Each structure stands twice: as C-alpha cells, then as structure tokens.
CSV table of N, CA and C in Angstrom, one decimal:
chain,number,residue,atom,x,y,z
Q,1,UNK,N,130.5,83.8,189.7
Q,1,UNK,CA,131.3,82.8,189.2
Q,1,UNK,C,130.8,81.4,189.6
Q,2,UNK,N,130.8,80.2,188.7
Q,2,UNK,CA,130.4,79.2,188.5
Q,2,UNK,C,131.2,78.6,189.8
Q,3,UNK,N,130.9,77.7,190.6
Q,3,UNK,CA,131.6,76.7,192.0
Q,3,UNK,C,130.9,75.3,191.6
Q,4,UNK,N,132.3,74.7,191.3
Q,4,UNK,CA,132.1,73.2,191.2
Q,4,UNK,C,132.7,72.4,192.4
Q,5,UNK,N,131.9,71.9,192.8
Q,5,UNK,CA,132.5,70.8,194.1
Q,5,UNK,C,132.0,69.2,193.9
Q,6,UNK,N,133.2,68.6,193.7
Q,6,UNK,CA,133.2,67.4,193.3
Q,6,UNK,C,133.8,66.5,194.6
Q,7,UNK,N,132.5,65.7,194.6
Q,7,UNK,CA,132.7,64.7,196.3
Q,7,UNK,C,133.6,63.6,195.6
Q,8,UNK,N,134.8,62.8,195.9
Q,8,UNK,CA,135.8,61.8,195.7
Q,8,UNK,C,135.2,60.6,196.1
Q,9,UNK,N,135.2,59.4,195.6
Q,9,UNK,CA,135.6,58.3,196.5
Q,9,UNK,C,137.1,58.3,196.9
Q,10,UNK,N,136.9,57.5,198.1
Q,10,UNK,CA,138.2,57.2,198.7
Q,10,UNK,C,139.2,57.2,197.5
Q,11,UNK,N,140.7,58.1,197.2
Q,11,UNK,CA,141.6,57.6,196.5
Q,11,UNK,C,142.5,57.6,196.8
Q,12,UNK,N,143.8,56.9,196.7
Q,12,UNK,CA,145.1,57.2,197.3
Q,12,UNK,C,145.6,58.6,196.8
Q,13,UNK,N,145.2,59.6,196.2
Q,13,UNK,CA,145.6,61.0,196.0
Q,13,UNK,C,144.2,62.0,195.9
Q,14,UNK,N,144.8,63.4,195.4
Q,14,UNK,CA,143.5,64.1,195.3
Q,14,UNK,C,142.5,63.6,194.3
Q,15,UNK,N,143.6,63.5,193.4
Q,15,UNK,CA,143.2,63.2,191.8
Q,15,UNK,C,142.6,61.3,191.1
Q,16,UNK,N,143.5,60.7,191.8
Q,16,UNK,CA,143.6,59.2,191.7
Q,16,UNK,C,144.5,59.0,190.1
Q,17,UNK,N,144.9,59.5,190.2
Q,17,UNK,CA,145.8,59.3,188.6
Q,17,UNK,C,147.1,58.8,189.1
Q,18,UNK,N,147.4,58.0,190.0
Q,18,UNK,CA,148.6,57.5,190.5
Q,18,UNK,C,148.6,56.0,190.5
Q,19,UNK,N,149.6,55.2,190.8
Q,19,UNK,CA,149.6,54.2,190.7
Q,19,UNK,C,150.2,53.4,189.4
Q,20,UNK,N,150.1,52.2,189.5
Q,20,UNK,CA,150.6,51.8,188.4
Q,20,UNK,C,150.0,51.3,187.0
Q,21,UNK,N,148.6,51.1,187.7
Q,21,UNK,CA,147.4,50.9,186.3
Q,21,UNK,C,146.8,52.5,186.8
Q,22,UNK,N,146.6,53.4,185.8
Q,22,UNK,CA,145.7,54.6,185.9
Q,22,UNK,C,144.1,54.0,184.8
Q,23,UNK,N,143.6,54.9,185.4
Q,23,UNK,CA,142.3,54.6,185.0
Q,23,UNK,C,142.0,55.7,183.9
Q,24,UNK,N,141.8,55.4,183.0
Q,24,UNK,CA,141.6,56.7,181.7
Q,24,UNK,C,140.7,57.1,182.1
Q,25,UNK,N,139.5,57.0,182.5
Q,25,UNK,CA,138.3,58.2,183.0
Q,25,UNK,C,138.4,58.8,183.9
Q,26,UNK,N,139.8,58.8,185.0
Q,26,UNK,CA,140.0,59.6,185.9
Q,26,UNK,C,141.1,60.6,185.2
Q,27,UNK,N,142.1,60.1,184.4
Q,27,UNK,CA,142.8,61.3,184.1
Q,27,UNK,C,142.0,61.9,183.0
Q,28,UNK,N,140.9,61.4,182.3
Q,28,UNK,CA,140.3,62.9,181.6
Q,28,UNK,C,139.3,63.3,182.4
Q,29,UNK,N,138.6,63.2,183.5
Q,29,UNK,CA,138.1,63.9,184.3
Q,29,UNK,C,139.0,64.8,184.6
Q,30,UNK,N,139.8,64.5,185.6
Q,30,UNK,CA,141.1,65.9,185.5
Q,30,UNK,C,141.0,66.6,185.0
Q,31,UNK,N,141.5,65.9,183.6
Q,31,UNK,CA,142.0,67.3,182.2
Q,31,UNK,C,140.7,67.8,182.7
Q,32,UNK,N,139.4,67.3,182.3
Q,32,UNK,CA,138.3,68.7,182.1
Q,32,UNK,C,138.3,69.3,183.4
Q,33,UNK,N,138.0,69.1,184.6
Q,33,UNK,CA,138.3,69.9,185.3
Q,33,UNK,C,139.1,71.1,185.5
Q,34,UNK,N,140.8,70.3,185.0
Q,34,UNK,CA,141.5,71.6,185.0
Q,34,UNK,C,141.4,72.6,183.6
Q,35,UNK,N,140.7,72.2,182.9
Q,35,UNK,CA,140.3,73.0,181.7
Q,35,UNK,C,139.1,74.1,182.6
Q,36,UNK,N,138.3,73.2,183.1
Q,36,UNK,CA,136.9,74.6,183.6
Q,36,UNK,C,137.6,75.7,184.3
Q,37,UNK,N,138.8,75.0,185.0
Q,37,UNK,CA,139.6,75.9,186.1
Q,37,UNK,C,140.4,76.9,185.3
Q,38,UNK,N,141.0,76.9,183.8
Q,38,UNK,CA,141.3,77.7,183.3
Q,38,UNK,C,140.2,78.8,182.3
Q,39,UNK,N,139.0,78.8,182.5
Q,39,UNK,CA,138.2,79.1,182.3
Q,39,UNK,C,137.6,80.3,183.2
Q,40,UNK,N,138.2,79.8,184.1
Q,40,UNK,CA,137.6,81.1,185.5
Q,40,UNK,C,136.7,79.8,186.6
Q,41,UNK,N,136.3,79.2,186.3
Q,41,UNK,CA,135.3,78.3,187.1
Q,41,UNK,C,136.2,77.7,188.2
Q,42,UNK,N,135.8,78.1,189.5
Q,42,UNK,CA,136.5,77.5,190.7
Q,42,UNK,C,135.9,75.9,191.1
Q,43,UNK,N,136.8,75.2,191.2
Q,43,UNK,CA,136.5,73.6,191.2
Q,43,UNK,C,137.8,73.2,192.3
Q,44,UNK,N,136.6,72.4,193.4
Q,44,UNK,CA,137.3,72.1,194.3
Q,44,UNK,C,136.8,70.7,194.5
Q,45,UNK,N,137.9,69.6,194.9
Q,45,UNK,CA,138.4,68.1,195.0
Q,45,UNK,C,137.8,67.8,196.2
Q,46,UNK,N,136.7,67.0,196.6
Q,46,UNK,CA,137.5,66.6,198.5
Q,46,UNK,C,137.1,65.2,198.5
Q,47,UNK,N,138.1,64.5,198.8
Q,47,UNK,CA,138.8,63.0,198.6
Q,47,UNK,C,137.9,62.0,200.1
Q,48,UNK,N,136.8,61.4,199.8
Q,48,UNK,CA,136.5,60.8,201.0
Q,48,UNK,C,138.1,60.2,201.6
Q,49,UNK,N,138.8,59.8,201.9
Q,49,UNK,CA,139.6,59.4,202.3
Q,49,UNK,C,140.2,60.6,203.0
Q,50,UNK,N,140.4,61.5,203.0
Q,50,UNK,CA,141.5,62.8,203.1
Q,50,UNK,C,140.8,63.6,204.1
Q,51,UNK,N,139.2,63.6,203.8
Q,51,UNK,CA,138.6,64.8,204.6
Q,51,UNK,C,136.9,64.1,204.3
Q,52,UNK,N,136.7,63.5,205.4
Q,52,UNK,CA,135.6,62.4,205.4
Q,52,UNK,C,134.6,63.5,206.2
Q,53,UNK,N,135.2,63.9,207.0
Q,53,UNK,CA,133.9,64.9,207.9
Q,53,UNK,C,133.0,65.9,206.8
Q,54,UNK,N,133.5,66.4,205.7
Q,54,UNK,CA,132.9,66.9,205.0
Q,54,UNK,C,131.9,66.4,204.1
Q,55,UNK,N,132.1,65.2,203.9
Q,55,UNK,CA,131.0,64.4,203.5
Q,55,UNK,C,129.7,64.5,204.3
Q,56,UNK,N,130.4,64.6,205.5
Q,56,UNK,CA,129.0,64.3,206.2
Q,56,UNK,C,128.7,65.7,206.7
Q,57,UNK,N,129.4,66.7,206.5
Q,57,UNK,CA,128.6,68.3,206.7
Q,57,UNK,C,127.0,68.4,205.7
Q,58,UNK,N,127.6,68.0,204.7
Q,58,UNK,CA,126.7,68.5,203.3
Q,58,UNK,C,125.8,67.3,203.5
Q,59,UNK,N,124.8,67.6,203.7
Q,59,UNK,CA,123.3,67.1,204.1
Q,59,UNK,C,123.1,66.2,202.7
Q,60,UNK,N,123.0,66.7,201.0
Q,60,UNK,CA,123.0,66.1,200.0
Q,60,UNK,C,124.0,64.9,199.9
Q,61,UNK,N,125.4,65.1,200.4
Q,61,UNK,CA,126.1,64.0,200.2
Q,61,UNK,C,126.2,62.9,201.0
Q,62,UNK,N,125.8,63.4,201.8
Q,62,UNK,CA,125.3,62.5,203.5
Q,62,UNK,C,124.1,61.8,202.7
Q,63,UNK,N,123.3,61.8,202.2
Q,63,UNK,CA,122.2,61.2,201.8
Q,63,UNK,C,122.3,60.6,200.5
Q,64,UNK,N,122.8,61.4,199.4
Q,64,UNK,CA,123.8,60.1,198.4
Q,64,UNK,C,124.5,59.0,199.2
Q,65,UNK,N,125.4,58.9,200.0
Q,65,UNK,CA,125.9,58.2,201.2
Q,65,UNK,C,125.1,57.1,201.3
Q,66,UNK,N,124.0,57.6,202.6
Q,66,UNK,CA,123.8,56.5,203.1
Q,66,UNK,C,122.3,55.6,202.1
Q,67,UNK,N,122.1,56.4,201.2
Q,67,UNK,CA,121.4,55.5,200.0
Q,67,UNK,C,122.0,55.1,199.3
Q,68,UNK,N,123.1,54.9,199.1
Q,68,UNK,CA,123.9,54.4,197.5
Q,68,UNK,C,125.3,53.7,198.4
Q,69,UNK,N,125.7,54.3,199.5
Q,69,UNK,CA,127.2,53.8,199.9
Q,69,UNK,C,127.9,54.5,198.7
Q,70,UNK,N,129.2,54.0,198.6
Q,70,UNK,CA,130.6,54.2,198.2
Q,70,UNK,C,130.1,54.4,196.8
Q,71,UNK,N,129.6,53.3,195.9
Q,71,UNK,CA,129.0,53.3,194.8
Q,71,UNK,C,128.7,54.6,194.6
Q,72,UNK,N,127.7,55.6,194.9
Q,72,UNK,CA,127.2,56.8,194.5
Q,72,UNK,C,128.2,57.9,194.1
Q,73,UNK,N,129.3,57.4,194.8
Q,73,UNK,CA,130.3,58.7,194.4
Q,73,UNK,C,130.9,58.2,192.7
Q,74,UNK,N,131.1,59.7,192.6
Q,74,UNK,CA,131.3,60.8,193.1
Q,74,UNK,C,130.2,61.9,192.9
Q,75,UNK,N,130.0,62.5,193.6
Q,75,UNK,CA,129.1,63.2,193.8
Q,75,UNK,C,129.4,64.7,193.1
Q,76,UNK,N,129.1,65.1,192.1
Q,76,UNK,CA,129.8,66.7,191.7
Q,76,UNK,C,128.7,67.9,191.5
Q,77,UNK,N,128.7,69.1,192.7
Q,77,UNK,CA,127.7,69.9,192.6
Q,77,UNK,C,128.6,70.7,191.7
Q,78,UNK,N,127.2,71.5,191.6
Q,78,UNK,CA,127.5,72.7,191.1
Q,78,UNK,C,126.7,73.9,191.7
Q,79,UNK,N,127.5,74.6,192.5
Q,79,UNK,CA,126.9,76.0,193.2
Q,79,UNK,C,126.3,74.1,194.3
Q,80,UNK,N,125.2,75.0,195.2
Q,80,UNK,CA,124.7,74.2,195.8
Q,80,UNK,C,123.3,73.2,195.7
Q,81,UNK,N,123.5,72.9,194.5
Q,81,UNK,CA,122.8,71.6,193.6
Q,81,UNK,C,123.6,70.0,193.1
C-alpha cells in the first residue's frame, strides 16, 4: 500500500482550512488528499506546530528545514522519498 506523509507548516489546525479568510489551495489539497484516502492510500498530516519533534526525527525534513526554513514546507513523501 502506497504511504503518504505530508510535513505541515505551522497551522492553526491539522488541515488549515479554518479561519476566516480560507486559502483555496489548502482546501483542495485536502479534498485530494482525502480522495487518495478513499482510494486505499494511507495519508498522514503532521502539523509543525502540533508535533515539531517529528520534524526533526526525519533526517530529510530536518534538512529541507534547515536549508529552506519554514518556506520549504510542506514537505510531502511518499513511502520514504
């Protein structure tokens, strides 16, 4: 099975589709995500803001990081690429 892992910038939710101005390329990001997800494809969120240590487990993202900063995100693997 396909594993999608998509690194967040900081957002005030998992998704960032909250607020009062929403950003159209965050809620159709969503949709397709939750479209892969009905697909069979496991796709998982993690929100620099929410769960920051994980950023810095994953050696790739840690290095998007500290080359690019905040700008670089979001980062979205696939499997472990």
């Amino acid at each position: 099975m396909t594993n999608i892992t998509v690194y967040d910038p900081a957002m005030c939710c998992s998704t960032g589709i909250c607020g009062a101005e929403v950003d159209q390329q965050l809620v159709n990001f969503a949709a397709d995500l939750d479209w892969l997800k009905s697909k069979g494809v496991a796709v998982t969120r993690i929100n620099l803001s929410q769960e920051p240590a994980k950023f810095a487990e994953n050696d790739k993202v840690k290095s998007v990081l500290e080359s690019s900063g905040v700008e670089g995100l979001p980062v979205v693997m696939i499997g472990d690429e």
